[in-house]
PDB file of C-alpha atoms in Angstrom:
ATOM      1  CA  UNK A   1       0.000   0.000   0.000  1.00 47.00           C
ATOM      2  CA  UNK A   2       1.333   3.422  -0.982  1.00 47.00           C
ATOM      3  CA  UNK A   3       1.538   6.260   1.431  1.00 49.00           C
ATOM      4  CA  UNK A   4       0.738   9.867   0.606  1.00 51.00           C
ATOM      5  CA  UNK A   5       3.733  10.924   2.644  1.00 53.00           C
ATOM      6  CA  UNK A   6       6.165   8.361   1.222  1.00 54.00           C
ATOM      7  CA  UNK A   7       8.532   8.992  -1.628  1.00 55.00           C
ATOM      8  CA  UNK A   8       5.976  10.907  -3.647  1.00 56.00           C
ATOM      9  CA  UNK A   9       5.358   8.166  -6.190  1.00 60.00           C
ATOM     10  CA  UNK A  10       1.619   8.053  -5.531  1.00 54.00           C
ATOM     11  CA  UNK A  11       1.313  11.843  -5.731  1.00 57.00           C
ATOM     12  CA  UNK A  12       3.411  11.877  -8.902  1.00 54.00           C
ATOM     13  CA  UNK A  13       1.207   9.282 -10.533  1.00 56.00           C
ATOM     14  CA  UNK A  14      -1.916  11.268  -9.629  1.00 50.00           C
ATOM     15  CA  UNK A  15      -0.414  14.468 -11.044  1.00 54.00           C
ATOM     16  CA  UNK A  16       0.546  12.680 -14.282  1.00 56.00           C
ATOM     17  CA  UNK A  17      -2.929  11.197 -14.635  1.00 54.00           C
ATOM     18  CA  UNK A  18      -4.479  14.609 -14.009  1.00 56.00           C
ATOM     19  CA  UNK A  19      -2.226  16.222 -16.636  1.00 58.00           C
ATOM     20  CA  UNK A  20      -3.067  13.477 -19.145  1.00 51.00           C
ATOM     21  CA  UNK A  21      -6.800  13.892 -18.518  1.00 52.00           C
ATOM     22  CA  UNK A  22      -6.559  17.659 -18.987  1.00 56.00           C
ATOM     23  CA  UNK A  23      -4.614  17.220 -22.235  1.00 54.00           C
ATOM     24  CA  UNK A  24      -7.223  14.769 -23.512  1.00 52.00           C
ATOM     25  CA  UNK A  25     -10.003  17.160 -22.467  1.00 57.00           C
ATOM     26  CA  UNK A  26      -8.308  19.983 -24.407  1.00 58.00           C
ATOM     27  CA  UNK A  27      -7.974  17.729 -27.470  1.00 55.00           C
ATOM     28  CA  UNK A  28     -11.652  16.772 -27.214  1.00 55.00           C
ATOM     29  CA  UNK A  29     -12.667  20.430 -26.924  1.00 61.00           C
ATOM     30  CA  UNK A  30     -10.597  21.292 -30.020  1.00 61.00           C
ATOM     31  CA  UNK A  31     -12.063  18.315 -31.879  1.00 55.00           C
ATOM     32  CA  UNK A  32     -15.588  19.276 -30.797  1.00 90.00           C
ATOM     33  CA  UNK A  33     -14.946  22.857 -31.894  1.00 90.00           C
ATOM     34  CA  UNK A  34     -13.641  21.617 -35.249  1.00 93.00           C
ATOM     35  CA  UNK A  35     -16.803  19.549 -35.723  1.00 94.00           C
ATOM     36  CA  UNK A  36     -18.972  22.490 -34.658  1.00 94.00           C
ATOM     37  CA  UNK A  37     -17.142  24.807 -37.074  1.00 95.00           C
ATOM     38  CA  UNK A  38     -17.660  22.283 -39.875  1.00 97.00           C
ATOM     39  CA  UNK A  39     -21.366  21.957 -39.089  1.00 97.00           C
ATOM     40  CA  UNK A  40     -21.753  25.753 -38.920  1.00 97.00           C
ATOM     41  CA  UNK A  41     -20.158  25.971 -42.375  1.00 98.00           C
ATOM     42  CA  UNK A  42     -22.527  23.321 -43.752  1.00 98.00           C
ATOM     43  CA  UNK A  43     -25.576  24.909 -42.102  1.00 98.00           C
ATOM     44  CA  UNK A  44     -24.661  28.211 -43.759  1.00 98.00           C
ATOM     45  CA  UNK A  45     -24.412  26.394 -47.096  1.00 98.00           C
ATOM     46  CA  UNK A  46     -27.812  24.844 -46.419  1.00 98.00           C
ATOM     47  CA  UNK A  47     -29.492  28.148 -45.570  1.00 98.00           C
ATOM     48  CA  UNK A  48     -28.092  29.693 -48.755  1.00 98.00           C
ATOM     49  CA  UNK A  49     -29.004  26.750 -50.996  1.00 98.00           C
ATOM     50  CA  UNK A  50     -31.764  27.611 -53.477  1.00 97.00           C
ATOM     51  CA  UNK A  51     -33.233  24.125 -52.965  1.00 96.00           C
ATOM     52  CA  UNK A  52     -33.577  24.458 -49.168  1.00 97.00           C
ATOM     53  CA  UNK A  53     -37.165  24.173 -47.947  1.00 96.00           C
ATOM     54  CA  UNK A  54     -38.586  26.957 -45.766  1.00 97.00           C
ATOM     55  CA  UNK A  55     -38.996  24.560 -42.807  1.00 97.00           C
ATOM     56  CA  UNK A  56     -35.387  23.394 -43.034  1.00 98.00           C
ATOM     57  CA  UNK A  57     -34.141  26.952 -43.405  1.00 98.00           C
ATOM     58  CA  UNK A  58     -36.088  27.953 -40.281  1.00 98.00           C
ATOM     59  CA  UNK A  59     -34.655  25.028 -38.267  1.00 98.00           C
ATOM     60  CA  UNK A  60     -31.150  25.843 -39.491  1.00 98.00           C
ATOM     61  CA  UNK A  61     -31.464  29.506 -38.547  1.00 97.00           C
ATOM     62  CA  UNK A  62     -32.857  28.511 -35.131  1.00 97.00           C
ATOM     63  CA  UNK A  63     -29.857  26.262 -34.561  1.00 97.00           C
ATOM     64  CA  UNK A  64     -27.405  28.970 -35.631  1.00 97.00           C
ATOM     65  CA  UNK A  65     -29.002  31.433 -33.206  1.00 97.00           C
ATOM     66  CA  UNK A  66     -28.722  28.882 -30.396  1.00 96.00           C
ATOM     67  CA  UNK A  67     -25.061  27.940 -30.898  1.00 95.00           C
ATOM     68  CA  UNK A  68     -23.167  28.726 -27.721  1.00 92.00           C
ATOM     69  CA  UNK A  69     -26.319  29.210 -25.636  1.00 94.00           C
ATOM     70  CA  UNK A  70     -28.193  26.980 -23.214  1.00 96.00           C
ATOM     71  CA  UNK A  71     -30.627  26.234 -26.080  1.00 96.00           C
ATOM     72  CA  UNK A  72     -27.966  24.677 -28.306  1.00 95.00           C
ATOM     73  CA  UNK A  73     -28.628  21.033 -27.390  1.00 94.00           C
ATOM     74  CA  UNK A  74     -32.393  21.435 -27.819  1.00 96.00           C
ATOM     75  CA  UNK A  75     -32.010  23.207 -31.169  1.00 96.00           C
ATOM     76  CA  UNK A  76     -29.469  20.619 -32.325  1.00 96.00           C
ATOM     77  CA  UNK A  77     -32.031  17.864 -31.758  1.00 96.00           C
ATOM     78  CA  UNK A  78     -34.674  19.893 -33.600  1.00 97.00           C
ATOM     79  CA  UNK A  79     -32.315  20.551 -36.505  1.00 98.00           C
ATOM     80  CA  UNK A  80     -31.323  16.891 -36.839  1.00 97.00           C
ATOM     81  CA  UNK A  81     -34.990  15.822 -36.762  1.00 98.00           C
ATOM     82  CA  UNK A  82     -35.841  18.308 -39.521  1.00 98.00           C
ATOM     83  CA  UNK A  83     -32.854  17.269 -41.639  1.00 98.00           C
ATOM     84  CA  UNK A  84     -33.678  13.583 -41.330  1.00 98.00           C
ATOM     85  CA  UNK A  85     -37.235  14.332 -42.384  1.00 97.00           C
ATOM     86  CA  UNK A  86     -36.343  16.515 -45.356  1.00 96.00           C
ATOM     87  CA  UNK A  87     -33.347  14.867 -47.018  1.00 98.00           C
ATOM     88  CA  UNK A  88     -34.444  13.340 -50.317  1.00 98.00           C
ATOM     89  CA  UNK A  89     -33.524   9.674 -50.778  1.00 98.00           C
ATOM     90  CA  UNK A  90     -32.286   9.044 -54.309  1.00 98.00           C
ATOM     91  CA  UNK A  91     -35.099   6.613 -55.127  1.00 98.00           C
ATOM     92  CA  UNK A  92     -37.670   9.218 -54.074  1.00 98.00           C
ATOM     93  CA  UNK A  93     -36.012  11.812 -56.292  1.00 98.00           C
ATOM     94  CA  UNK A  94     -36.012   9.452 -59.273  1.00 98.00           C
ATOM     95  CA  UNK A  95     -39.655   8.498 -58.721  1.00 98.00           C
ATOM     96  CA  UNK A  96     -40.736  12.125 -58.293  1.00 97.00           C
ATOM     97  CA  UNK A  97     -38.822  13.327 -61.353  1.00 97.00           C
ATOM     98  CA  UNK A  98     -40.440  10.556 -63.390  1.00 97.00           C
ATOM     99  CA  UNK A  99     -43.955  11.429 -62.264  1.00 97.00           C
ATOM    100  CA  UNK A 100     -46.522  13.885 -63.589  1.00 97.00           C
ATOM    101  CA  UNK A 101     -45.990  15.999 -60.479  1.00 97.00           C
ATOM    102  CA  UNK A 102     -42.243  16.063 -61.210  1.00 96.00           C
ATOM    103  CA  UNK A 103     -42.913  17.179 -64.776  1.00 97.00           C
ATOM    104  CA  UNK A 104     -45.096  20.003 -63.438  1.00 97.00           C
ATOM    105  CA  UNK A 105     -42.402  21.140 -60.976  1.00 94.00           C
ATOM    106  CA  UNK A 106     -39.345  20.773 -63.211  1.00 96.00           C
ATOM    107  CA  UNK A 107     -40.891  20.964 -66.654  1.00 97.00           C
ATOM    108  CA  UNK A 108     -41.079  17.870 -68.842  1.00 97.00           C
ATOM    109  CA  UNK A 109     -37.542  17.950 -70.261  1.00 98.00           C
ATOM    110  CA  UNK A 110     -35.852  18.978 -67.016  1.00 97.00           C
ATOM    111  CA  UNK A 111     -37.740  16.237 -65.156  1.00 97.00           C
ATOM    112  CA  UNK A 112     -36.273  13.668 -67.563  1.00 97.00           C
ATOM    113  CA  UNK A 113     -32.807  15.135 -66.970  1.00 98.00           C
ATOM    114  CA  UNK A 114     -33.283  15.025 -63.183  1.00 97.00           C
ATOM    115  CA  UNK A 115     -34.465  11.403 -63.322  1.00 98.00           C
ATOM    116  CA  UNK A 116     -31.530  10.414 -65.531  1.00 98.00           C
ATOM    117  CA  UNK A 117     -29.103  12.240 -63.259  1.00 98.00           C
ATOM    118  CA  UNK A 118     -30.639  10.508 -60.255  1.00 98.00           C
ATOM    119  CA  UNK A 119     -30.151   7.118 -61.913  1.00 98.00           C
ATOM    120  CA  UNK A 120     -26.559   8.026 -62.734  1.00 98.00           C
ATOM    121  CA  UNK A 121     -25.598   9.070 -59.216  1.00 98.00           C
ATOM    122  CA  UNK A 122     -27.484   6.122 -57.729  1.00 98.00           C
ATOM    123  CA  UNK A 123     -25.406   3.778 -59.905  1.00 98.00           C
ATOM    124  CA  UNK A 124     -22.315   5.529 -58.511  1.00 98.00           C
ATOM    125  CA  UNK A 125     -23.478   4.804 -54.953  1.00 98.00           C
ATOM    126  CA  UNK A 126     -25.417   7.932 -53.989  1.00 98.00           C
ATOM    127  CA  UNK A 127     -28.080   7.427 -51.346  1.00 98.00           C
ATOM    128  CA  UNK A 128     -29.535  10.928 -51.534  1.00 98.00           C
ATOM    129  CA  UNK A 129     -30.264  13.716 -53.952  1.00 98.00           C
ATOM    130  CA  UNK A 130     -27.151  15.772 -54.631  1.00 98.00           C
ATOM    131  CA  UNK A 131     -28.765  19.195 -54.896  1.00 97.00           C
ATOM    132  CA  UNK A 132     -27.002  21.848 -52.797  1.00 98.00           C
ATOM    133  CA  UNK A 133     -29.452  21.517 -49.897  1.00 98.00           C
ATOM    134  CA  UNK A 134     -29.382  17.716 -49.745  1.00 98.00           C
ATOM    135  CA  UNK A 135     -25.582  17.673 -50.095  1.00 98.00           C
ATOM    136  CA  UNK A 136     -25.264  20.017 -47.099  1.00 98.00           C
ATOM    137  CA  UNK A 137     -27.808  17.984 -45.120  1.00 98.00           C
ATOM    138  CA  UNK A 138     -25.957  14.748 -45.850  1.00 98.00           C
ATOM    139  CA  UNK A 139     -22.692  16.319 -44.643  1.00 98.00           C
ATOM    140  CA  UNK A 140     -24.348  17.551 -41.424  1.00 98.00           C
ATOM    141  CA  UNK A 141     -26.024  14.218 -40.741  1.00 98.00           C
ATOM    142  CA  UNK A 142     -22.647  12.498 -41.146  1.00 98.00           C
ATOM    143  CA  UNK A 143     -21.613  14.398 -37.988  1.00 97.00           C
ATOM    144  CA  UNK A 144     -24.862  13.650 -36.126  1.00 96.00           C
ATOM    145  CA  UNK A 145     -23.320  11.426 -33.442  1.00 94.00           C
ATOM    146  CA  UNK A 146     -20.619  14.010 -32.768  1.00 93.00           C
ATOM    147  CA  UNK A 147     -22.974  16.936 -32.306  1.00 93.00           C
ATOM    148  CA  UNK A 148     -25.814  15.324 -30.359  1.00 89.00           C
TER     149      UNK A 148
END
């Protein structure tokens, strides 16, 4: 059994452990800040994307306003929920573009182009639409576990 008054080994070990924990905490804070900075960048891209829905834009702006406040965690959950609801799976995009409703939204020729593009990116492994809004959402959701 070690003594606190002995040769100082026990105290030295405790000091070294404390220093190591503080260094790891600093690294985690820097990593968390890097992730937060990345997400802020992507949220700004999302808000400025012409394809961003009004509901998503509102959630994104609410999150940005809450960053660094006691509302941040709550707004992060709300943002993630909205993003998960609004991101367009590639099969949904293809189906919509190939429908009458898609032709009305995009125009007949553009709808064919969108459907063909969707098929092309799906064949390359895409899971979601690659419009500016969906691309930003996909990037944010990739960091979901780190920001929740």
